[in-house]
PDB file of C-alpha atoms in Angstrom:
ATOM      1  CA  ASP K1397      -0.145   0.448  -0.017  1.00 64.00           C
ATOM      2  CA  ALA K1398       1.402   3.262  -1.250  1.00 80.00           C
ATOM      3  CA  PRO K1399       1.271   6.612   1.594  1.00 78.00           C
ATOM      4  CA  LEU K1400      -1.069   8.315  -0.693  1.00 79.00           C
ATOM      5  CA  TYR K1401      -3.610   5.191  -0.921  1.00 83.00           C
ATOM      6  CA  ARG K1402      -3.610   4.822   2.922  1.00 85.00           C
ATOM      7  CA  THR K1403      -4.646   8.013   3.567  1.00 82.00           C
ATOM      8  CA  ILE K1404      -7.329   8.065   1.033  1.00 86.00           C
ATOM      9  CA  ALA K1405      -8.435   5.229   2.781  1.00 88.00           C
ATOM     10  CA  LYS K1406      -8.373   6.847   6.308  1.00 87.00           C
ATOM     11  CA  VAL K1407     -10.185   9.996   4.929  1.00 85.00           C
ATOM     12  CA  ASN K1408     -12.952   7.739   3.363  1.00 84.00           C
ATOM     13  CA  GLN K1409     -13.333   5.971   6.608  1.00 85.00           C
ATOM     14  CA  VAL K1410     -14.013   9.085   8.261  1.00 83.00           C
ATOM     15  CA  ARG K1411     -16.375   9.950   5.624  1.00 79.00           C
ATOM     16  CA  ARG K1412     -18.681   7.370   6.386  1.00 79.00           C
ATOM     17  CA  ALA K1413     -18.054   6.946   9.968  1.00 77.00           C
ATOM     18  CA  ASN K1414     -19.350  10.592  10.539  1.00 74.00           C
ATOM     19  CA  GLY K1415     -22.471  10.187   7.962  1.00 72.00           C
ATOM     20  CA  ILE K1416     -21.015  12.763   5.569  1.00 79.00           C
ATOM     21  CA  ALA K1417     -21.290  11.108   2.213  1.00 79.00           C
ATOM     22  CA  ARG K1418     -24.050  13.159   0.601  1.00 77.00           C
ATOM     23  CA  ALA K1419     -23.798  16.520   3.227  1.00 82.00           C
ATOM     24  CA  PRO K1420     -23.041  20.039   1.741  1.00 85.00           C
ATOM     25  CA  THR K1421     -19.310  20.760   1.117  1.00 88.00           C
ATOM     26  CA  THR K1422     -18.354  23.801   2.043  1.00 90.00           C
ATOM     27  CA  LEU K1423     -15.245  25.113   0.020  1.00 93.00           C
ATOM     28  CA  HIS K1424     -13.674  27.650   2.843  1.00 93.00           C
ATOM     29  CA  HIS K1425     -10.399  28.479   0.870  1.00 93.00           C
ATOM     30  CA  VAL K1426      -8.249  27.596  -2.280  1.00 93.00           C
ATOM     31  CA  SER K1427      -5.120  28.614  -3.763  1.00 92.00           C
ATOM     32  CA  ARG K1428      -2.241  27.731  -5.726  1.00 91.00           C
ATOM     33  CA  GLU K1429      -0.941  25.823  -2.713  1.00 92.00           C
ATOM     34  CA  LYS K1430      -3.612  24.713  -0.660  1.00 94.00           C
ATOM     35  CA  ILE K1431      -7.393  23.943  -0.423  1.00 95.00           C
ATOM     36  CA  VAL K1432      -9.531  23.947   3.272  1.00 96.00           C
ATOM     37  CA  ILE K1433     -13.159  22.532   3.138  1.00 94.00           C
ATOM     38  CA  SER K1434     -15.819  20.754   5.373  1.00 92.00           C
ATOM     39  CA  ARG K1435     -18.961  18.878   5.111  1.00 88.00           C
ATOM     40  CA  ASP K1436     -21.748  19.260   7.559  1.00 81.00           C
ATOM     41  CA  ALA K1437     -24.344  16.776   8.508  1.00 65.00           C
ATOM     42  CA  HIS K1438     -26.478  19.183   9.733  1.00 57.00           C
ATOM     43  CA  THR K1439     -29.540  16.223   9.807  1.00 43.00           C
ATOM     44  CA  TYR K1440     -27.636  13.944  11.673  1.00 40.00           C
ATOM     45  CA  PRO K1441     -28.339  13.713  15.697  1.00 39.00           C
ATOM     46  CA  PRO K1442     -24.717  15.347  17.482  1.00 49.00           C
ATOM     47  CA  ALA K1443     -24.216  11.799  19.053  1.00 46.00           C
ATOM     48  CA  SER K1444     -23.832  10.087  14.841  1.00 43.00           C
ATOM     49  CA  GLY K1445     -22.399  12.785  13.057  1.00 50.00           C
ATOM     50  CA  GLY K1446     -21.149  16.056  12.467  1.00 65.00           C
ATOM     51  CA  SER K1447     -18.813  18.363  10.956  1.00 84.00           C
ATOM     52  CA  VAL K1448     -15.266  17.272   9.252  1.00 90.00           C
ATOM     53  CA  TRP K1449     -12.852  19.797   7.805  1.00 93.00           C
ATOM     54  CA  LEU K1450     -10.231  18.796   5.724  1.00 94.00           C
ATOM     55  CA  PHE K1451      -7.176  20.934   5.058  1.00 96.00           C
ATOM     56  CA  VAL K1452      -4.973  20.166   2.313  1.00 94.00           C
ATOM     57  CA  ASN K1453      -1.876  21.249   0.718  1.00 93.00           C
ATOM     58  CA  ASN K1454       0.460  20.600  -2.249  1.00 89.00           C
ATOM     59  CA  GLY K1455       3.681  21.602  -0.991  1.00 74.00           C
ATOM     60  CA  GLY K1456       5.505  18.616  -2.101  1.00 64.00           C
ATOM     61  CA  SER K1457       8.067  16.918  -0.627  1.00 62.00           C
ATOM     62  CA  GLY K1458       9.777  19.696   0.210  1.00 63.00           C
ATOM     63  CA  GLY K1459       9.572  20.589   3.675  1.00 68.00           C
ATOM     64  CA  ALA K1460       7.647  18.232   4.464  1.00 77.00           C
ATOM     65  CA  SER K1461       8.186  18.014   8.178  1.00 84.00           C
ATOM     66  CA  GLU K1462       8.228  21.431   8.964  1.00 89.00           C
ATOM     67  CA  PRO K1463       5.011  23.222  10.669  1.00 93.00           C
ATOM     68  CA  TYR K1464       2.424  24.372   8.325  1.00 94.00           C
ATOM     69  CA  ALA K1465       0.076  27.217   9.049  1.00 95.00           C
ATOM     70  CA  TYR K1466      -3.991  27.121   7.327  1.00 96.00           C
ATOM     71  CA  CYS K1467      -4.993  30.589   7.498  1.00 95.00           C
ATOM     72  CA  PRO K1468      -8.793  30.659   5.651  1.00 94.00           C
ATOM     73  CA  PRO K1469     -10.987  33.333   5.991  1.00 94.00           C
ATOM     74  CA  GLU K1470     -12.864  30.492   8.506  1.00 92.00           C
ATOM     75  CA  LEU K1471     -12.240  27.822  10.695  1.00 93.00           C
ATOM     76  CA  PRO K1472     -13.919  25.170  12.735  1.00 91.00           C
ATOM     77  CA  GLN K1473     -16.187  26.860  15.853  1.00 87.00           C
ATOM     78  CA  THR K1474     -14.560  26.726  19.466  1.00 87.00           C
ATOM     79  CA  PRO K1475     -15.536  23.254  20.331  1.00 86.00           C
ATOM     80  CA  PRO K1476     -18.372  22.918  23.029  1.00 83.00           C
ATOM     81  CA  ALA K1477     -17.201  22.466  26.741  1.00 84.00           C
ATOM     82  CA  GLY K1478     -15.300  19.119  27.123  1.00 87.00           C
ATOM     83  CA  TRP K1479     -14.613  18.891  23.670  1.00 86.00           C
ATOM     84  CA  GLN K1480     -11.917  19.513  20.995  1.00 90.00           C
ATOM     85  CA  TRP K1481     -10.982  19.545  17.433  1.00 92.00           C
ATOM     86  CA  GLU K1482      -8.965  16.324  16.485  1.00 93.00           C
ATOM     87  CA  ASP K1483      -7.023  15.335  13.757  1.00 94.00           C
ATOM     88  CA  ALA K1484      -8.358  12.173  12.747  1.00 91.00           C
ATOM     89  CA  LEU K1485      -5.553  10.711  10.641  1.00 91.00           C
ATOM     90  CA  SER K1486      -2.827  11.621  13.473  1.00 91.00           C
ATOM     91  CA  GLY K1487      -4.559  11.916  16.224  1.00 91.00           C
ATOM     92  CA  ARG K1488      -3.129  15.056  17.559  1.00 94.00           C
ATOM     93  CA  ALA K1489      -4.955  17.980  18.938  1.00 95.00           C
ATOM     94  CA  ALA K1490      -5.676  20.631  16.527  1.00 96.00           C
ATOM     95  CA  THR K1491      -3.949  23.987  17.781  1.00 96.00           C
ATOM     96  CA  PHE K1492      -5.347  27.473  16.285  1.00 97.00           C
ATOM     97  CA  ARG K1493      -2.858  30.383  17.021  1.00 96.00           C
ATOM     98  CA  ASP K1494      -3.415  33.666  15.308  1.00 95.00           C
ATOM     99  CA  GLY K1495      -6.629  32.650  13.334  1.00 95.00           C
ATOM    100  CA  CYS K1496      -4.712  29.673  11.866  1.00 97.00           C
ATOM    101  CA  LEU K1497      -4.598  26.315  12.152  1.00 97.00           C
ATOM    102  CA  GLN K1498      -1.430  25.271  13.252  1.00 97.00           C
ATOM    103  CA  ALA K1499      -0.217  21.809  11.585  1.00 96.00           C
ATOM    104  CA  PRO K1500       2.959  19.992  12.577  1.00 94.00           C
ATOM    105  CA  ASP K1501       3.878  19.125   9.055  1.00 92.00           C
ATOM    106  CA  ARG K1502       2.376  19.005   5.620  1.00 91.00           C
ATOM    107  CA  MET K1503       0.438  15.925   5.755  1.00 90.00           C
ATOM    108  CA  PRO K1504      -3.330  16.571   5.150  1.00 92.00           C
ATOM    109  CA  VAL K1505      -5.505  17.295   8.728  1.00 95.00           C
ATOM    110  CA  VAL K1506      -8.766  15.920   8.994  1.00 94.00           C
ATOM    111  CA  LEU K1507     -10.490  17.936  11.750  1.00 94.00           C
ATOM    112  CA  VAL K1508     -13.525  16.164  13.981  1.00 90.00           C
ATOM    113  CA  LEU K1509     -14.853  16.688  17.239  1.00 86.00           C
ATOM    114  CA  ALA K1510     -13.540  14.568  20.059  1.00 85.00           C
ATOM    115  CA  ARG K1511     -14.185  14.288  23.746  1.00 85.00           C
ATOM    116  CA  ILE K1512     -11.287  15.400  25.768  1.00 86.00           C
ATOM    117  CA  SER K1513     -11.403  12.770  28.207  1.00 70.00           C
ATOM    118  CA  SER K1514     -10.467  10.527  25.096  1.00 55.00           C
ATOM    119  CA  PRO K1515      -7.747   8.402  25.388  1.00 55.00           C
ATOM    120  CA  ILE K1516      -5.999  10.430  23.103  1.00 53.00           C
ATOM    121  CA  ALA K1517      -6.764  13.586  24.471  1.00 49.00           C
ATOM    122  CA  ALA K1518      -6.287  12.384  28.162  1.00 49.00           C
ATOM    123  CA  SER K1519      -2.488  12.198  26.895  1.00 51.00           C
ATOM    124  CA  LEU K1520      -2.097  15.692  26.153  1.00 48.00           C
ATOM    125  CA  PRO K1521      -0.725  18.137  28.716  1.00 44.00           C
ATOM    126  CA  ALA K1522      -2.560  20.527  30.109  1.00 40.00           C
ATOM    127  CA  ASN K1523      -1.937  23.918  28.578  1.00 35.00           C
ATOM    128  CA  VAL K1524      -2.959  22.024  25.304  1.00 38.00           C
ATOM    129  CA  HIS K1525      -6.376  21.566  26.036  1.00 34.00           C
ATOM    130  CA  GLY K1526      -6.206  25.508  26.546  1.00 34.00           C
ATOM    131  CA  SER K1527      -5.089  26.433  23.547  1.00 36.00           C
ATOM    132  CA  VAL K1528      -6.983  24.087  21.000  1.00 37.00           C
ATOM    133  CA  GLY K1529     -10.235  26.010  19.069  1.00 36.00           C
ATOM    134  CA  HIS K1530      -9.400  29.096  20.998  1.00 32.00           C
ATOM    135  CA  GLY K1531      -7.708  32.216  20.635  1.00 32.00           C
ATOM    136  CA  ASN K1532      -8.424  33.830  17.611  1.00 30.00           C
ATOM    137  CA  VAL K1533     -10.467  31.356  15.985  1.00 33.00           C
ATOM    138  CA  ARG K1534     -13.430  33.082  13.716  1.00 31.00           C
ATOM    139  CA  HIS K1535     -16.794  31.731  14.211  1.00 31.00           C
ATOM    140  CA  GLY K1536     -19.224  31.098  11.757  1.00 33.00           C
ATOM    141  CA  GLY K1537     -17.829  28.095  10.703  1.00 35.00           C
ATOM    142  CA  VAL K1538     -20.188  25.181  11.205  1.00 35.00           C
ATOM    143  CA  GLY K1539     -22.853  24.156  13.544  1.00 34.00           C
ATOM    144  CA  GLN K1540     -21.585  22.359  17.105  1.00 31.00           C
ATOM    145  CA  ALA K1541     -22.298  19.049  16.081  1.00 33.00           C
ATOM    146  CA  GLN K1542     -20.504  16.407  18.793  1.00 32.00           C
ATOM    147  CA  VAL K1543     -18.564  13.681  16.467  1.00 35.00           C
ATOM    148  CA  PRO K1544     -17.544  10.234  18.135  1.00 35.00           C
ATOM    149  CA  LEU K1545     -14.851   9.214  15.411  1.00 37.00           C
ATOM    150  CA  ARG K1546     -11.700   9.554  17.043  1.00 38.00           C
ATOM    151  CA  ALA K1547      -8.224   8.573  15.369  1.00 38.00           C
ATOM    152  CA  ALA K1548      -7.994   5.435  17.488  1.00 36.00           C
ATOM    153  CA  GLN K1549     -10.880   4.363  15.417  1.00 38.00           C
ATOM    154  CA  VAL K1550      -9.695   4.785  11.784  1.00 39.00           C
ATOM    155  CA  ARG K1551      -7.707   1.733  10.794  1.00 36.00           C
ATOM    156  CA  ALA K1552      -4.746   2.040   8.637  1.00 36.00           C
TER     157      ALA K1552
END
């Protein structure tokens, strides 16, 4: 299996698990270098589906392990108390700073909501929780649906 194939398979698994296959797609940002889209399943109850945000760039292999900032005009809303945005591919909590999603590298980021008490979130230092979804995050994106899927549930 090639890395691109595994990534596409994981993204498709997130799509199916969150009930967003036919959900409306919103294009938040597109440029020569990056694209940011979301799918929001407003018709599903919060416990069974919700918003998924996809951040992709074409930065190539040069600097692939360097931190990368996505600064679209609109970012996911601040999560409800007890929840955080988490990358379903890596299991890392999302970090928003200065109106941007701060990615640790140039790999695609697929954000879903996860309970802070999740095994992934519980292993993070306390100061990470405080920075997740707060700061200069712009509101007005998608609803605050709760998504039960976590990276641990995504098969390689």
